[in-house]
Amino acid sequence: MKMHRDILVIEDDEDDRDILREIFRDLGYKNKIVFFSDSTEALDYIRRPEIEPFIIISDINMPKLGGFELRNIILNEEILLDKDIPYIFISNAQDEHSLKQANKLSIQGYIHKGNDYNKYKEKIKNLVDYWKVNINSFSSKKQ
């Protein structure tokens, strides 16, 4: 089942990756969590035909290839779009421009990281639990 596939986390900041590792460890999901510090490496990974992740959780502001650019590539490559991978942004940015830009990219969620570990963990839990229940009815082509 797709809900048991890998969760991809694309985050260039080491401290933020460590926090997310701890959150996923605390939540105890059986999914393998695959971390990428470089979004270009994540893109190469998801382009592999055998890779069909459960969900992508991506930071926005990253060197080389930002989250907005990565999402745009996924939307414009049919082989990637056909994988129907829910795409969620995580960011400290809450400005109107970032939110509008994210929404233009047909994302399935936007989580503000914030400074409260427990609130952040609850947001991640709610996100993953939602998709575990609804993944079978999701199709990016319907959007």
PDB file of C-alpha atoms in Angstrom:
ATOM      1  CA  MET A   1       0.000   0.000   0.000  1.00  0.00           C
ATOM      2  CA  LYS A   2       1.157   3.472  -0.845  1.00  0.00           C
ATOM      3  CA  MET A   3       0.671   4.769   2.720  1.00  0.00           C
ATOM      4  CA  HIS A   4       3.537   2.531   3.904  1.00  0.00           C
ATOM      5  CA  ARG A   5       6.023   3.855   1.338  1.00  0.00           C
ATOM      6  CA  ASP A   6       8.878   6.213   2.107  1.00  0.00           C
ATOM      7  CA  ILE A   7       8.392   9.730   3.391  1.00  0.00           C
ATOM      8  CA  LEU A   8      10.868  12.080   1.716  1.00  0.00           C
ATOM      9  CA  VAL A   9      12.064  15.086   3.696  1.00  0.00           C
ATOM     10  CA  ILE A  10      14.028  17.745   1.832  1.00  0.00           C
ATOM     11  CA  GLU A  11      15.650  20.122   4.302  1.00  0.00           C
ATOM     12  CA  ASP A  12      19.025  21.819   3.902  1.00  0.00           C
ATOM     13  CA  ASP A  13      19.382  22.936   7.527  1.00  0.00           C
ATOM     14  CA  GLU A  14      21.030  20.264   9.685  1.00  0.00           C
ATOM     15  CA  ASP A  15      19.351  21.411  12.908  1.00  0.00           C
ATOM     16  CA  ASP A  16      15.924  21.315  11.242  1.00  0.00           C
ATOM     17  CA  ARG A  17      16.645  17.807   9.897  1.00  0.00           C
ATOM     18  CA  ASP A  18      17.604  16.695  13.418  1.00  0.00           C
ATOM     19  CA  ILE A  19      14.332  18.071  14.802  1.00  0.00           C
ATOM     20  CA  LEU A  20      12.350  16.265  12.102  1.00  0.00           C
ATOM     21  CA  ARG A  21      14.257  13.032  12.760  1.00  0.00           C
ATOM     22  CA  GLU A  22      13.304  13.313  16.426  1.00  0.00           C
ATOM     23  CA  ILE A  23       9.678  14.092  15.565  1.00  0.00           C
ATOM     24  CA  PHE A  24       9.361  11.079  13.272  1.00  0.00           C
ATOM     25  CA  ARG A  25      11.096   8.861  15.829  1.00  0.00           C
ATOM     26  CA  ASP A  26       8.656  10.075  18.515  1.00  0.00           C
ATOM     27  CA  LEU A  27       5.650   9.509  16.255  1.00  0.00           C
ATOM     28  CA  GLY A  28       6.744   5.958  15.470  1.00  0.00           C
ATOM     29  CA  TYR A  29       5.515   5.662  11.886  1.00  0.00           C
ATOM     30  CA  LYS A  30       6.574   2.474  10.123  1.00  0.00           C
ATOM     31  CA  ASN A  31       7.431   4.416   6.949  1.00  0.00           C
ATOM     32  CA  LYS A  32      11.103   4.769   6.126  1.00  0.00           C
ATOM     33  CA  ILE A  33      12.022   8.453   6.398  1.00  0.00           C
ATOM     34  CA  VAL A  34      14.492   9.471   3.676  1.00  0.00           C
ATOM     35  CA  PHE A  35      16.269  12.773   4.294  1.00  0.00           C
ATOM     36  CA  PHE A  36      17.889  14.964   1.675  1.00  0.00           C
ATOM     37  CA  SER A  37      19.960  18.052   2.454  1.00  0.00           C
ATOM     38  CA  ASP A  38      20.211  18.894  -1.257  1.00  0.00           C
ATOM     39  CA  SER A  39      17.054  19.230  -3.328  1.00  0.00           C
ATOM     40  CA  THR A  40      18.887  18.346  -6.552  1.00  0.00           C
ATOM     41  CA  GLU A  41      19.749  14.947  -5.038  1.00  0.00           C
ATOM     42  CA  ALA A  42      16.109  14.510  -4.034  1.00  0.00           C
ATOM     43  CA  LEU A  43      15.040  15.283  -7.607  1.00  0.00           C
ATOM     44  CA  ASP A  44      17.454  12.693  -9.005  1.00  0.00           C
ATOM     45  CA  TYR A  45      16.087  10.185  -6.486  1.00  0.00           C
ATOM     46  CA  ILE A  46      12.395  10.700  -7.298  1.00  0.00           C
ATOM     47  CA  ARG A  47      13.109  10.550 -11.028  1.00  0.00           C
ATOM     48  CA  ARG A  48      14.103   6.897 -10.625  1.00  0.00           C
ATOM     49  CA  PRO A  49      11.256   4.791 -12.047  1.00  0.00           C
ATOM     50  CA  GLU A  50      11.095   2.415  -9.073  1.00  0.00           C
ATOM     51  CA  ILE A  51      10.773   5.254  -6.531  1.00  0.00           C
ATOM     52  CA  GLU A  52       7.183   6.041  -5.560  1.00  0.00           C
ATOM     53  CA  PRO A  53       7.173   7.851  -2.210  1.00  0.00           C
ATOM     54  CA  PHE A  54       4.188   8.215   0.058  1.00  0.00           C
ATOM     55  CA  ILE A  55       4.704  11.959   0.518  1.00  0.00           C
ATOM     56  CA  ILE A  56       7.281  14.728   0.017  1.00  0.00           C
ATOM     57  CA  ILE A  57       7.899  17.265   2.776  1.00  0.00           C
ATOM     58  CA  SER A  58      10.076  20.090   1.506  1.00  0.00           C
ATOM     59  CA  ASP A  59      11.609  23.257   2.837  1.00  0.00           C
ATOM     60  CA  ILE A  60      11.227  26.314   0.602  1.00  0.00           C
ATOM     61  CA  ASN A  61      14.474  28.251   0.959  1.00  0.00           C
ATOM     62  CA  MET A  62      17.340  26.016  -0.113  1.00  0.00           C
ATOM     63  CA  PRO A  63      20.540  26.570  -2.097  1.00  0.00           C
ATOM     64  CA  LYS A  64      20.893  25.282  -5.666  1.00  0.00           C
ATOM     65  CA  LEU A  65      17.219  24.440  -6.142  1.00  0.00           C
ATOM     66  CA  GLY A  66      14.589  25.968  -3.872  1.00  0.00           C
ATOM     67  CA  GLY A  67      11.377  24.253  -2.874  1.00  0.00           C
ATOM     68  CA  PHE A  68       9.250  26.350  -5.249  1.00  0.00           C
ATOM     69  CA  GLU A  69      11.521  25.470  -8.162  1.00  0.00           C
ATOM     70  CA  LEU A  70      11.563  21.788  -7.222  1.00  0.00           C
ATOM     71  CA  ARG A  71       7.765  21.676  -7.039  1.00  0.00           C
ATOM     72  CA  ASN A  72       7.523  23.419 -10.416  1.00  0.00           C
ATOM     73  CA  ILE A  73       9.810  20.795 -11.992  1.00  0.00           C
ATOM     74  CA  ILE A  74       7.656  17.997 -10.574  1.00  0.00           C
ATOM     75  CA  LEU A  75       4.525  19.639 -11.996  1.00  0.00           C
ATOM     76  CA  ASN A  76       6.127  19.911 -15.436  1.00  0.00           C
ATOM     77  CA  GLU A  77       7.618  16.436 -15.781  1.00  0.00           C
ATOM     78  CA  GLU A  78       4.904  13.965 -16.658  1.00  0.00           C
ATOM     79  CA  ILE A  79       6.790  10.980 -15.252  1.00  0.00           C
ATOM     80  CA  LEU A  80       6.972  12.738 -11.861  1.00  0.00           C
ATOM     81  CA  LEU A  81       3.445  14.111 -11.970  1.00  0.00           C
ATOM     82  CA  ASP A  82       2.095  10.632 -12.734  1.00  0.00           C
ATOM     83  CA  LYS A  83       3.521   9.384  -9.416  1.00  0.00           C
ATOM     84  CA  ASP A  84       0.805  11.391  -7.590  1.00  0.00           C
ATOM     85  CA  ILE A  85       2.987  12.298  -4.621  1.00  0.00           C
ATOM     86  CA  PRO A  86       1.419  14.719  -2.129  1.00  0.00           C
ATOM     87  CA  TYR A  87       3.767  17.694  -1.759  1.00  0.00           C
ATOM     88  CA  ILE A  88       3.935  19.633   1.511  1.00  0.00           C
ATOM     89  CA  PHE A  89       5.998  22.722   2.233  1.00  0.00           C
ATOM     90  CA  ILE A  90       7.554  23.324   5.632  1.00  0.00           C
ATOM     91  CA  SER A  91       8.966  26.756   6.240  1.00  0.00           C
ATOM     92  CA  ASN A  92       9.524  29.542   8.720  1.00  0.00           C
ATOM     93  CA  ALA A  93       8.201  31.949   6.086  1.00  0.00           C
ATOM     94  CA  GLN A  94       4.655  33.111   6.680  1.00  0.00           C
ATOM     95  CA  ASP A  95       4.626  36.146   4.425  1.00  0.00           C
ATOM     96  CA  GLU A  96       1.786  36.589   1.965  1.00  0.00           C
ATOM     97  CA  HIS A  97       4.066  36.292  -1.082  1.00  0.00           C
ATOM     98  CA  SER A  98       5.389  32.866  -0.003  1.00  0.00           C
ATOM     99  CA  LEU A  99       1.908  31.568   0.749  1.00  0.00           C
ATOM    100  CA  LYS A 100       0.542  32.770  -2.600  1.00  0.00           C
ATOM    101  CA  GLN A 101       3.508  31.305  -4.471  1.00  0.00           C
ATOM    102  CA  ALA A 102       3.066  27.968  -2.717  1.00  0.00           C
ATOM    103  CA  ASN A 103      -0.654  27.846  -3.508  1.00  0.00           C
ATOM    104  CA  LYS A 104       0.025  28.529  -7.195  1.00  0.00           C
ATOM    105  CA  LEU A 105       2.055  25.311  -7.236  1.00  0.00           C
ATOM    106  CA  SER A 106      -0.881  23.048  -6.337  1.00  0.00           C
ATOM    107  CA  ILE A 107       0.595  21.949  -3.037  1.00  0.00           C
ATOM    108  CA  GLN A 108      -1.261  19.743  -0.617  1.00  0.00           C
ATOM    109  CA  GLY A 109      -0.148  21.551   2.527  1.00  0.00           C
ATOM    110  CA  TYR A 110       1.986  24.270   4.085  1.00  0.00           C
ATOM    111  CA  ILE A 111       3.325  23.920   7.623  1.00  0.00           C
ATOM    112  CA  HIS A 112       4.952  26.729   9.560  1.00  0.00           C
ATOM    113  CA  LYS A 113       7.881  25.264  11.513  1.00  0.00           C
ATOM    114  CA  GLY A 114       7.693  27.684  14.415  1.00  0.00           C
ATOM    115  CA  ASN A 115       9.668  27.398  17.636  1.00  0.00           C
ATOM    116  CA  ASP A 116       7.418  25.088  19.655  1.00  0.00           C
ATOM    117  CA  TYR A 117       8.536  21.455  19.270  1.00  0.00           C
ATOM    118  CA  ASN A 118       5.245  19.963  20.461  1.00  0.00           C
ATOM    119  CA  LYS A 119       3.150  22.117  18.121  1.00  0.00           C
ATOM    120  CA  TYR A 120       5.448  21.267  15.204  1.00  0.00           C
ATOM    121  CA  LYS A 121       5.220  17.562  16.060  1.00  0.00           C
ATOM    122  CA  GLU A 122       1.421  17.805  16.211  1.00  0.00           C
ATOM    123  CA  LYS A 123       1.345  19.486  12.773  1.00  0.00           C
ATOM    124  CA  ILE A 124       3.501  16.729  11.276  1.00  0.00           C
ATOM    125  CA  LYS A 125       1.340  14.050  12.930  1.00  0.00           C
ATOM    126  CA  ASN A 126      -1.866  15.627  11.620  1.00  0.00           C
ATOM    127  CA  LEU A 127      -0.379  15.882   8.142  1.00  0.00           C
ATOM    128  CA  VAL A 128       0.842  12.282   7.933  1.00  0.00           C
ATOM    129  CA  ASP A 129      -2.308  10.888   9.529  1.00  0.00           C
ATOM    130  CA  TYR A 130      -4.483  12.815   7.068  1.00  0.00           C
ATOM    131  CA  TRP A 131      -2.617  11.398   4.082  1.00  0.00           C
ATOM    132  CA  LYS A 132      -2.570   7.875   5.502  1.00  0.00           C
ATOM    133  CA  VAL A 133      -6.382   7.997   5.534  1.00  0.00           C
ATOM    134  CA  ASN A 134      -6.879   9.852   2.228  1.00  0.00           C
ATOM    135  CA  ILE A 135      -4.011   8.790  -0.052  1.00  0.00           C
ATOM    136  CA  ASN A 136      -6.090   6.360  -2.085  1.00  0.00           C
ATOM    137  CA  SER A 137      -8.563   9.075  -3.114  1.00  0.00           C
ATOM    138  CA  PHE A 138      -5.826  11.557  -4.066  1.00  0.00           C
ATOM    139  CA  SER A 139      -4.771  12.241  -7.617  1.00  0.00           C
ATOM    140  CA  SER A 140      -2.824  15.306  -8.713  1.00  0.00           C
ATOM    141  CA  LYS A 141      -4.544  15.102 -12.083  1.00  0.00           C
ATOM    142  CA  LYS A 142      -7.885  15.905 -10.440  1.00  0.00           C
ATOM    143  CA  GLN A 143      -6.605  19.261  -9.228  1.00  0.00           C
TER     144      GLN A 143
END
